XYZ file of C-alpha atoms in Angstrom:
605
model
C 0.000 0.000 0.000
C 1.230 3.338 -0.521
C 0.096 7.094 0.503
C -1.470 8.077 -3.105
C -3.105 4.863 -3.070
C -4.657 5.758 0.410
C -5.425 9.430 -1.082
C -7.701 7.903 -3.947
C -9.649 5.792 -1.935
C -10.405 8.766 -0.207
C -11.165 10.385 -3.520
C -13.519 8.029 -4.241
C -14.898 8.107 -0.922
C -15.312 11.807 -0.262
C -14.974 13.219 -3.698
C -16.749 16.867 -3.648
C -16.126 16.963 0.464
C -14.057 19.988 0.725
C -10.754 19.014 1.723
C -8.686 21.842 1.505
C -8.944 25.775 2.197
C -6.426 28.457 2.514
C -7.431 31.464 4.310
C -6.216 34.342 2.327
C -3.686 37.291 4.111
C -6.416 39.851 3.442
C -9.246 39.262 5.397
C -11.617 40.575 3.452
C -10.565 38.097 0.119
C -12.355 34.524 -0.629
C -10.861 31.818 0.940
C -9.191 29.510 -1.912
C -10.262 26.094 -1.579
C -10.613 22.335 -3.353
C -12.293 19.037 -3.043
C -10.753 15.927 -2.885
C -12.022 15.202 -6.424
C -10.475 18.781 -7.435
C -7.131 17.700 -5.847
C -7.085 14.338 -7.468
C -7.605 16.000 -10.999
C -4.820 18.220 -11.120
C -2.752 15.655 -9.526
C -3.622 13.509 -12.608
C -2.747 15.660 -15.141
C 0.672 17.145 -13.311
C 1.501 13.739 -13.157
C 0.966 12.638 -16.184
C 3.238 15.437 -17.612
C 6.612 14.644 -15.178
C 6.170 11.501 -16.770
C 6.188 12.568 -20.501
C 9.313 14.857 -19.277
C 10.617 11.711 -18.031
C 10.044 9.634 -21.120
C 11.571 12.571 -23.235
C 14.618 12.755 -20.226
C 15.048 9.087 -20.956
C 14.674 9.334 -24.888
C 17.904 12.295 -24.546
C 19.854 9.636 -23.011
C 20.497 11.587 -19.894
C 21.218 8.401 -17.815
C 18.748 8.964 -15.111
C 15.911 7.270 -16.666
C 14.456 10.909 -16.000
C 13.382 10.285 -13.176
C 14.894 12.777 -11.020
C 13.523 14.478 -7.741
C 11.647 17.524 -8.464
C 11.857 20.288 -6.219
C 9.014 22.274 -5.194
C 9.043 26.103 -4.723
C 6.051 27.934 -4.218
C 4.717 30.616 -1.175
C 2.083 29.560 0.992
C -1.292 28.180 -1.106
C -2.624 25.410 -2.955
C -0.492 25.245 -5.493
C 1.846 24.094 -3.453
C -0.359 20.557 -2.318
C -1.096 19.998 -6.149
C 2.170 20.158 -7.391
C 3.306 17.968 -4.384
C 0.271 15.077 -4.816
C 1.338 15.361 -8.408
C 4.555 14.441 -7.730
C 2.753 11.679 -5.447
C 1.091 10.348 -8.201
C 3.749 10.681 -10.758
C 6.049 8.376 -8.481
C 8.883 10.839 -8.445
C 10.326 11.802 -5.530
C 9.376 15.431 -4.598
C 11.280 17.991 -2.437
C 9.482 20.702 -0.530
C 11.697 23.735 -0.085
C 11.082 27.556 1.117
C 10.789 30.252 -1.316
C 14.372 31.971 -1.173
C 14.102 35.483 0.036
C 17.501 36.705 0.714
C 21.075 35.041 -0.809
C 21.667 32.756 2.284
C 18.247 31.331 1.826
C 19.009 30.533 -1.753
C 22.506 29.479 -0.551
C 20.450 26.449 1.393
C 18.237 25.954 -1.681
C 21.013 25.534 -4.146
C 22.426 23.098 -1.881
C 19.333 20.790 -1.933
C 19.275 20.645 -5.545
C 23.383 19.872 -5.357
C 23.002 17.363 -2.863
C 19.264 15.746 -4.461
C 20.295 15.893 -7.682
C 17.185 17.798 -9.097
C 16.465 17.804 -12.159
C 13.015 19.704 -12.145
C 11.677 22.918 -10.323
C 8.126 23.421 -9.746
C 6.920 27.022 -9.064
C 4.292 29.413 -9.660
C 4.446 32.144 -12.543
C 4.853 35.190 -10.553
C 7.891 33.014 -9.555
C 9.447 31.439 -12.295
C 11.808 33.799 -14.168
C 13.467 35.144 -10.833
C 14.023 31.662 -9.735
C 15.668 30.495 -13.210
C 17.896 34.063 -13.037
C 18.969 32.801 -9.565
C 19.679 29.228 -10.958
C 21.393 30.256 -14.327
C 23.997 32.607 -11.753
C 24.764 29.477 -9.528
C 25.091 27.523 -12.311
C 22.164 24.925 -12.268
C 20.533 26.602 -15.422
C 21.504 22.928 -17.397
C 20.771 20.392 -15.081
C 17.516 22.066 -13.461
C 13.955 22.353 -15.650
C 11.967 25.191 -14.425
C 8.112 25.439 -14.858
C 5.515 27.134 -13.423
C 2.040 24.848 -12.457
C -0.763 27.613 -12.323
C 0.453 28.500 -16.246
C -1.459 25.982 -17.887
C 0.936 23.284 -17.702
C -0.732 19.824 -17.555
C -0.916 16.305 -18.936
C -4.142 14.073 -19.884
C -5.490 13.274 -16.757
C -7.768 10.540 -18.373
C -4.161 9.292 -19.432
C -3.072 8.674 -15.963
C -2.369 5.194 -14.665
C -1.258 4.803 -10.518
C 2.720 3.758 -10.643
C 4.057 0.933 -9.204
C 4.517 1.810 -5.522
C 5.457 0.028 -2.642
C 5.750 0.866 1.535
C 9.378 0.638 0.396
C 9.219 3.505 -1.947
C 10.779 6.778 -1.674
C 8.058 9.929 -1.630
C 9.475 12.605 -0.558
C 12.522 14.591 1.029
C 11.982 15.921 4.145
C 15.292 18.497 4.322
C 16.832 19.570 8.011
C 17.074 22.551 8.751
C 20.434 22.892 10.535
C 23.212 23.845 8.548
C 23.027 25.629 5.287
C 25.426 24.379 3.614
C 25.208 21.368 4.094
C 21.372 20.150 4.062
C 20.493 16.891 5.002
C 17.257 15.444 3.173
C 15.386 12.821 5.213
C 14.238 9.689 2.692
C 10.455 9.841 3.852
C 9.178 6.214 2.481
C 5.529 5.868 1.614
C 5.179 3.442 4.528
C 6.679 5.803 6.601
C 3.923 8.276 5.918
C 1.134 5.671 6.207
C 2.352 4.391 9.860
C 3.236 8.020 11.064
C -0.548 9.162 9.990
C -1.677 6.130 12.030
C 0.167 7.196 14.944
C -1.088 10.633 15.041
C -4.266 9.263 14.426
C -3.734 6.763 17.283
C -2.354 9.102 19.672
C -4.987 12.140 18.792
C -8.290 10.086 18.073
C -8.769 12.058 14.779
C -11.138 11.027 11.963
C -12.905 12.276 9.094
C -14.865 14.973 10.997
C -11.359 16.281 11.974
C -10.822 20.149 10.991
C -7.195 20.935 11.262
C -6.275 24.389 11.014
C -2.839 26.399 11.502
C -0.678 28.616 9.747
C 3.043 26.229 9.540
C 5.120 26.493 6.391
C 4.237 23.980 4.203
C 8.162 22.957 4.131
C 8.833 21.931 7.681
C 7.556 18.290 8.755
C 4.640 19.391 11.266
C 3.119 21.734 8.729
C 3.558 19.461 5.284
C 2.800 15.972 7.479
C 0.375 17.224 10.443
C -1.235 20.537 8.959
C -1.961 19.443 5.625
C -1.837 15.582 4.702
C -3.216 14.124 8.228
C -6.591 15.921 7.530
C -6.439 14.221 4.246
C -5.279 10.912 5.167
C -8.405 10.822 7.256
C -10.694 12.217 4.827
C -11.446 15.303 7.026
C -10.317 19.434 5.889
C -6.997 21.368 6.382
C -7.661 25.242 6.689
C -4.799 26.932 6.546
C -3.087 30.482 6.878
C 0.180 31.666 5.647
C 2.913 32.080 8.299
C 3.802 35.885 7.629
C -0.416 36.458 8.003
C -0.028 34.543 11.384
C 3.787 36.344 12.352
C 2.189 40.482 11.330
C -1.209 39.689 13.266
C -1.518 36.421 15.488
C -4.987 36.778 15.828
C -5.543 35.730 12.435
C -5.041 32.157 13.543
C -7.408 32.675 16.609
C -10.181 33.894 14.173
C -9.550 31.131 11.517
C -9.607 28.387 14.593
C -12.985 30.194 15.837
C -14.569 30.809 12.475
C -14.168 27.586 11.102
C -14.643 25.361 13.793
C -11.510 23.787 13.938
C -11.069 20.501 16.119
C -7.570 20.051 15.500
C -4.393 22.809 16.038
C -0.937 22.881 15.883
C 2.253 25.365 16.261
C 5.679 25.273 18.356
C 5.676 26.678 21.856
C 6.380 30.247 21.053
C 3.674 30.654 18.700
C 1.009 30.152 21.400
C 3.364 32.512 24.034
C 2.969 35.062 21.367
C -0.801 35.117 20.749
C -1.303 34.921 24.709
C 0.607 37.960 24.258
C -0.327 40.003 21.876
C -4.001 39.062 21.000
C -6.146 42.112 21.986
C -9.271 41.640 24.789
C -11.619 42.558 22.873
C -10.275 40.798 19.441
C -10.758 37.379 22.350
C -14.322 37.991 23.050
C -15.470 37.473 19.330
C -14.087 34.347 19.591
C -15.182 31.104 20.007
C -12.542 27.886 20.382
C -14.867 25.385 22.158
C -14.477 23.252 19.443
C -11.160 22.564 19.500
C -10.772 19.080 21.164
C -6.651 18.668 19.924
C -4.081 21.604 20.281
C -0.887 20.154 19.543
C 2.690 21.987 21.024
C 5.550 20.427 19.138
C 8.886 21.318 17.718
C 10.502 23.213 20.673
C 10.602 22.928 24.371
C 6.796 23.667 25.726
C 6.602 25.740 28.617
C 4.352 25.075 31.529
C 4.073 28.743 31.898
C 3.127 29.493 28.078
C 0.173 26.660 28.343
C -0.859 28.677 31.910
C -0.872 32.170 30.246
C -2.743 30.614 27.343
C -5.252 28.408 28.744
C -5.921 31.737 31.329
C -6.089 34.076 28.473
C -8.421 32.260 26.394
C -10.636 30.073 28.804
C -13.442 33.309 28.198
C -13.192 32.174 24.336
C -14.251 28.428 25.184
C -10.992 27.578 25.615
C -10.206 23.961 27.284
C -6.873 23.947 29.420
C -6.961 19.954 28.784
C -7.510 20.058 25.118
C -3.692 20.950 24.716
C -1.636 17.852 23.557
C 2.246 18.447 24.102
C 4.158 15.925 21.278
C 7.479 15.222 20.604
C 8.812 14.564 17.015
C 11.290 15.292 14.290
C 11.722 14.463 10.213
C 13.746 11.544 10.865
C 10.948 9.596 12.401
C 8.553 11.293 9.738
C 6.790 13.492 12.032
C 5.464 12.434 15.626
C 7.017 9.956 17.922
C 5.154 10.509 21.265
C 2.081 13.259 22.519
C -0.922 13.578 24.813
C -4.221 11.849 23.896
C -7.289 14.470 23.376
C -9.162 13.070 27.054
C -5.957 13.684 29.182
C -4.627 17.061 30.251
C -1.203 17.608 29.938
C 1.186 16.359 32.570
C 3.455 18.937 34.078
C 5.573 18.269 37.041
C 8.208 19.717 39.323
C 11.421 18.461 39.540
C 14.730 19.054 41.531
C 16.684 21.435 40.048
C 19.993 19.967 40.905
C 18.811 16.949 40.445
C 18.456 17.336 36.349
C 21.807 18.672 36.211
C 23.228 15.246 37.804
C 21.016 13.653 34.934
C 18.528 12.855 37.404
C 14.796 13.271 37.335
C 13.893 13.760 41.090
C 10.364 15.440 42.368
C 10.730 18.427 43.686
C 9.982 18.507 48.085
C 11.252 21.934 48.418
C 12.896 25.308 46.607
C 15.165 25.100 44.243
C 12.429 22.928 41.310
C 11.961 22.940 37.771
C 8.796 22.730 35.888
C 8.658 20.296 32.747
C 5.886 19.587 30.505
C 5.459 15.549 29.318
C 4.983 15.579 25.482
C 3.172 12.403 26.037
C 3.520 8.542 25.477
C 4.650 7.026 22.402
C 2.111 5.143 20.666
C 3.781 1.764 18.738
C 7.349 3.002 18.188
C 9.676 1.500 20.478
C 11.372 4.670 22.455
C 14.259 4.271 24.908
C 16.189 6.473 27.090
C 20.050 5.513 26.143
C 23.286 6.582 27.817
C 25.115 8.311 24.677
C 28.190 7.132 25.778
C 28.187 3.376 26.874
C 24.497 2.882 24.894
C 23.052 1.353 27.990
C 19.518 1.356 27.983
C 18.749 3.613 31.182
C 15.390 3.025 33.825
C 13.085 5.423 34.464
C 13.818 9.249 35.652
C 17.281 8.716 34.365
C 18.515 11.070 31.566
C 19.827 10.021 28.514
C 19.273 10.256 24.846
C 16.038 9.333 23.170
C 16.614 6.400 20.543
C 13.596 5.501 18.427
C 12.841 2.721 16.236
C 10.112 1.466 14.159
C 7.722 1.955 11.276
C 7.996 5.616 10.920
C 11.611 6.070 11.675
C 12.479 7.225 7.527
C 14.956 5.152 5.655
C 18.005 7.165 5.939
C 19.478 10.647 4.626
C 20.076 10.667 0.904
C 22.817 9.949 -0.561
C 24.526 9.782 2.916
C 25.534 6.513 3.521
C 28.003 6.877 6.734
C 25.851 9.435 8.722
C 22.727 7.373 8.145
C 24.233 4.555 9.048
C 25.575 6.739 12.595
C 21.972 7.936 13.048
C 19.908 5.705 11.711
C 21.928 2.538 12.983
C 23.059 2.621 16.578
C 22.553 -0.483 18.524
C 22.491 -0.711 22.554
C 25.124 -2.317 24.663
C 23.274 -6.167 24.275
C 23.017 -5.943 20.507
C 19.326 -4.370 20.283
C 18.744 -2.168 17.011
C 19.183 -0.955 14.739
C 17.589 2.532 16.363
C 17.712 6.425 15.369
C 20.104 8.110 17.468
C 17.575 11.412 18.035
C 20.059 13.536 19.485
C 17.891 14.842 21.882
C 18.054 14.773 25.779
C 15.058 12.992 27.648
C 13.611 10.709 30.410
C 10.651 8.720 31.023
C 8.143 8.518 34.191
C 5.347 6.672 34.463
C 5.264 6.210 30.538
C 5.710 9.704 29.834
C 8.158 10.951 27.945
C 9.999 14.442 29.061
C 12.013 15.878 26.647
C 15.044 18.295 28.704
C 17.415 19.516 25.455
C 19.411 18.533 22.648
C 22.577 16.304 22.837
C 25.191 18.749 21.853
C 23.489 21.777 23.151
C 23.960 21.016 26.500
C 26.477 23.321 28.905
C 28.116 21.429 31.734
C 29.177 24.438 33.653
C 30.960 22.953 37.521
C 29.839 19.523 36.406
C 26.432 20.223 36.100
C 24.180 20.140 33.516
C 22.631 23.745 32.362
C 20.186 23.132 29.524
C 20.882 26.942 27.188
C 16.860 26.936 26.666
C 16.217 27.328 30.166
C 18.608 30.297 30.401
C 16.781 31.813 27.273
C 13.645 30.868 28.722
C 14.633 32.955 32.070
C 16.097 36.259 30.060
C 12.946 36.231 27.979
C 10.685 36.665 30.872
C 13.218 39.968 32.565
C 11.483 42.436 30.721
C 8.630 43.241 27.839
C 11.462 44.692 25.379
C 13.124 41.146 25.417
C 9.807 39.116 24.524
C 8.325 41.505 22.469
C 7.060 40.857 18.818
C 8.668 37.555 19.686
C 12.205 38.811 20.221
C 14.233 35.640 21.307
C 17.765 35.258 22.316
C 20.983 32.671 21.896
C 22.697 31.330 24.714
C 25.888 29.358 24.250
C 29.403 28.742 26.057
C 33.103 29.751 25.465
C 35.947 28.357 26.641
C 38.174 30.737 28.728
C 39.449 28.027 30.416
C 36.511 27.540 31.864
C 33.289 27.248 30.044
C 31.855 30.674 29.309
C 28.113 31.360 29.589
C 26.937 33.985 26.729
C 23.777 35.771 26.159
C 22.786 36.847 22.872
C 19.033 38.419 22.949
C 16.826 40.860 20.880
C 15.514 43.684 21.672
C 12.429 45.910 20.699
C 13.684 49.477 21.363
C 10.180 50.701 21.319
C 9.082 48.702 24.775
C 12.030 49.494 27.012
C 9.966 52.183 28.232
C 12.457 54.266 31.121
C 14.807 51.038 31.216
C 18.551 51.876 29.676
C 20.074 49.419 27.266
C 22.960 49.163 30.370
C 20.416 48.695 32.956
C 18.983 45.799 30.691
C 22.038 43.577 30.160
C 23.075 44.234 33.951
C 19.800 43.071 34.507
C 19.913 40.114 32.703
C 23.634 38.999 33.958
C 22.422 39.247 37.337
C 19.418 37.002 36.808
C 21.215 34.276 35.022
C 23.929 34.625 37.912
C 21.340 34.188 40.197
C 18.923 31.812 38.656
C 21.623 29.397 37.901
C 24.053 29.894 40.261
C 27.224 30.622 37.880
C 29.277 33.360 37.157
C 27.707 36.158 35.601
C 27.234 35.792 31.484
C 28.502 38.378 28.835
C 25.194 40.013 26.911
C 25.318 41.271 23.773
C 22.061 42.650 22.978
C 21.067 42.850 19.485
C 18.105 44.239 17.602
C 15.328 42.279 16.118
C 15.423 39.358 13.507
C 19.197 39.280 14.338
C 19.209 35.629 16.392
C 19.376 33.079 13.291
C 16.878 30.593 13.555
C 16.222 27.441 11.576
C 13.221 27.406 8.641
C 11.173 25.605 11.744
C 12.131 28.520 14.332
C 14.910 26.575 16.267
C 17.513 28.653 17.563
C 20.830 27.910 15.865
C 23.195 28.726 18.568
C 26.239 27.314 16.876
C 26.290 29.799 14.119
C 25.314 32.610 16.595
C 28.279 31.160 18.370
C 30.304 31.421 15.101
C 29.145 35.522 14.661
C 29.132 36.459 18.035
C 33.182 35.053 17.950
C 33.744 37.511 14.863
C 33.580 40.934 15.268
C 31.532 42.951 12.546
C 29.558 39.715 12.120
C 27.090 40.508 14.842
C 25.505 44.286 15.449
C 25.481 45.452 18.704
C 23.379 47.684 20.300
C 24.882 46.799 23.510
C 27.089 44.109 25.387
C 28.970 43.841 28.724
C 31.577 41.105 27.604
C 33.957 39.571 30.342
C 37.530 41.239 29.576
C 38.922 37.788 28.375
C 36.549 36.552 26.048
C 36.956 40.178 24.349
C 40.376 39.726 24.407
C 40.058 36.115 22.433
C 37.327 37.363 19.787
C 38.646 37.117 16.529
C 40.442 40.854 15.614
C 38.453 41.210 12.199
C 39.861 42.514 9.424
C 37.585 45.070 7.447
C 35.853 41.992 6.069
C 35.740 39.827 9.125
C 32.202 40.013 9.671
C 31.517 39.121 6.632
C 33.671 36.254 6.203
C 32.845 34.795 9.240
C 29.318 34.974 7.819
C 29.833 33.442 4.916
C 32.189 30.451 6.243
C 28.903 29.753 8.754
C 26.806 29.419 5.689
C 28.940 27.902 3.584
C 28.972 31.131 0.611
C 31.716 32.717 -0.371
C 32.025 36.551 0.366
């Protein structure tokens, strides 16, 4: 069985349900929308011209067979699910990708097609001729095809026939987003995609009356896998909103939940934190969320606080405190690997401080605790808590690294045959594996998984454990100029010696109100002094959009690391940096900031 098999049942089970709507940035515009019969046409005819490229590809002798991945460019929309269901039904292997919008987001896009070997670009027409400019200067122009879907290209859909398709076949690349120059796509099988569905099915009770609505990029695993395929695995309707709509005015997403009865939710941590916010009273009290029965909080570390502040915010809206579903996932194992069922209300708990930083998951008795949110039980995937270094599988409350195996943990990275077999192969200390190696720091209680930080994020300042989220989390909260507009900050070590705390944080000038930039960062290296106990951090405060995060909104705190350590690389609007670490910070040339840049992102200046 494969996913576009699946899809056409579907098709011919619910073919004029509406299955898809896109909620456009201007209010006041018709929604955009399709049926599953709708979808299933222009699939058939996209489809059915890849494969006459392909035949023609072949027929040129290019020794591919012509069958090479196509990679799909297009801004938030509909277009976007055609071109990517056409792909489906064409039995190519597509790759989603963001729209480039500066050069060090087309840096990352020229190194998928490098490293995927595309051969075809799917776009839109308002698109097209900027993207083959782009391509012709890096010098893809003759081994990429560009062509834009919405300009009457298509194929005889009567001509179509469904390709032979196994579990075992490849569907799509699901690209990290960690380093740009060096992208690493996921190999996303078509069983893969069936058994993750299931298990967000399993874990969330969803069904064909399921309305799942959000604003993720349709790029990034949660918004391509949960957002818009789970509604139509089930045979239920995605309603969706662009992300800038969502990032200029959060309670566009609100509205769209409220006006179209949505059952079904989901966003990272901060995007909640920011509508409890910045939604207005009286924009809350035209709303009404009491249908929502699923809202999922994935992606990042989820605060208790942030689900307090939200549930409080918006209980007058209908809101249900227990209808938020913490999860835990990641592209390698498709999309979810663990989250909270839709009748339970998330499990938070206090836990010794000190305790966590011995790797220890203790309950709190007294000061000195931690709060963590669970991001629920795993359904049928086989999680285990594994000491990174001796791969000892570890009991429960310990801290180790999460290790995952079965059917939705992907098939590898492409074309990477030694770090799939590191990540995708580890075995435990008795022999047990193969499993994927998550990288991420975790432990389990009582079957619930707790996820603390990532592997090589982790500080160990006086032998103890000091997760760089939780000192983020900590600055955030010091004052309204630091969490405003959803300013965020980078925390990170330096060796002096001695490891080195850094903070790295935006500000919005406009909300510091009578505080001083000076009073700010004293402020902030006094509360991480105290908070933490540990010496007090340099600051260097920066202004907003400065703090490089990933395409899903991860903080990439190795190549803030990598600026920070340059000067000219980084503006500063501010910093109190210890005299040593000054003294070690590269002495920059009048390029240095920009070749610092460019070696993070793999350009050339």
């Amino acid at each position: 069985m494969s996913f576009t098999e699946h899809f056409r049942r579907n098709v011919e089970k619910h073919g004029d349900r509406q299955a898809v709507v896109f909620v456009r940035d201007d209010a006041s515009g018709e929604p955009d929308s399709r049926t599953y019969r709708d979808l299933d046409l222009r699939a058939r005819k996209l489809a059915t011209w890849l494969n006459a490229q392909a035949e023609q590809a072949a027929q040129a002798g290019d020794g591919t067979g012509g069958h090479r991945p196509v990679l799909l460019l297009y801004p938030p929309g509909i277009d976007f699910l055609e071109a990517f269901f056409g792909c489906l039904y064409a039995g190519v292997v597509a790759v989603p990708a963001p729209v480039p919008a500066d050069p060090r987001s087309f840096t990352r896009v020229t190194g998928m097609v490098a490293d995927a070997g595309v051969g075809y670009l799917l776009t839109t027409s308002d698109l097209v001729e900027t993207i083959e400019a782009q391509l012709r200067q890096a010098g893809f122009a003759d081994q990429v095809t560009c062509a834009a879907t919405d300009a009457g290209l298509s194929g005889d859909a009567a001509g179509w026939s469904m390709p032979e398709l196994s579990a075992e076949s490849l569907a799509f690349l699901q690209y990290t987003s960690g380093s740009t120059s060096e992208p690493k796509g996921v190999m996303v099988t078509h069983g893969n995609l069936l058994h993750n569905q299931a298990e967000i099915q399993r874990i969330n009770a969803t069904g064909p009356d399921t309305i799942l609505s959000s604003w993720l990029p349709h790029f990034h695993d949660m918004g391509l896998i949960g957002m818009l395929l789970h509604p139509l695995y089930l045979g239920g309707k995605s309603v969706f909103l662009s992300p800038i709509a969502f990032l200029k005015r959060p309670w566009r997403w609100m509205d769209m939940l409220s006006r179209y009865r949505a059952t079904m939710t989901c966003a990272p941590n901060f995007a909640y934190d920011m509508c409890a916010r910045k939604v207005r009273d009286e924009h809350i009290e035209t709303l009404d969320l009491s249908a929502l029965v699923s809202t999922l909080n994935g992606a990042e570390p989820v605060r208790a606080e942030t689900l307090d502040r939200f549930a409080e915010r918006f209980s007058r809206a209908g809101f249900r405190a227990k209808s938020f579903a913490p999860c835990y996932g990641m592209a390698e194992v498709t999309l979810i690997a663990s989250g909270g069922g839709p009748d339970d209300a998330p499990v938070v708990r206090a836990f010794d401080a000190r305790a966590l930083e011995r790797n220890e998951a203790v309950p709190a008795t007294a000061a000195g605790f931690q709060r963590l949110v669970s991001s629920g039980r795993p359904g049928t995937l086989d999680l285990r808590i594994v000491d990174p270094e001796d791969r000892t599988v570890l009991g429960e409350g310990r801290i180790g690294e999460i290790w995952i195996r079965g059917g939705s943990v992907a098939a590898g990275y492409w074309n990477r045959p030694q770090e799939t077999a590191e990540t995708f192969g580890a075995h435990t200390s008795d022999g047990t594996g193969p499993f994927l190696r998550t990288g991420d720091l975790g432990f389990s209680l009582d079957g619930e998984l707790f996820v603390t930080g990532r592997l090589k994020d982790v500080l160990i300042i006086n032998g103890r454990n000091i997760y760089p989220q939780d000192i983020e989390h900590v600055v955030r909260e010091l004052h309204p100029a630091l969490a405003g507009g959803g300013g965020t900050g980078a925390v990170f070590s330096v060796d002096l010696g001695f490891e080195h705390i850094v903070v790295v944080h935006e500000v919005q000038s406009s909300l510091l109100g009578e505080t001083t930039l000076p009073e700010l960062a004293a402020r902030i290296r006094v509360a991480v002094s105290r908070s933490f106990e540990i010496a007090a951090p340099s600051v260097l405060l920066t202004g907003r959009g400065k703090v490089r995060r990933t395409t899903s909104g991860k903080v990439q705190r190795r190549l803030m690391r990598t600026l920070f350590m340059t000067p000219g690389a980084l503006p500063a609007l501010h910093e109190q940096i210890d005299p040593a670490l000054r003294a070690l910070r590269a002495p920059g040339d009048d390029r240095s900031g920009e070749k610092a840049l460019a070696a993070a992102e793999g350009t050339t200046p």
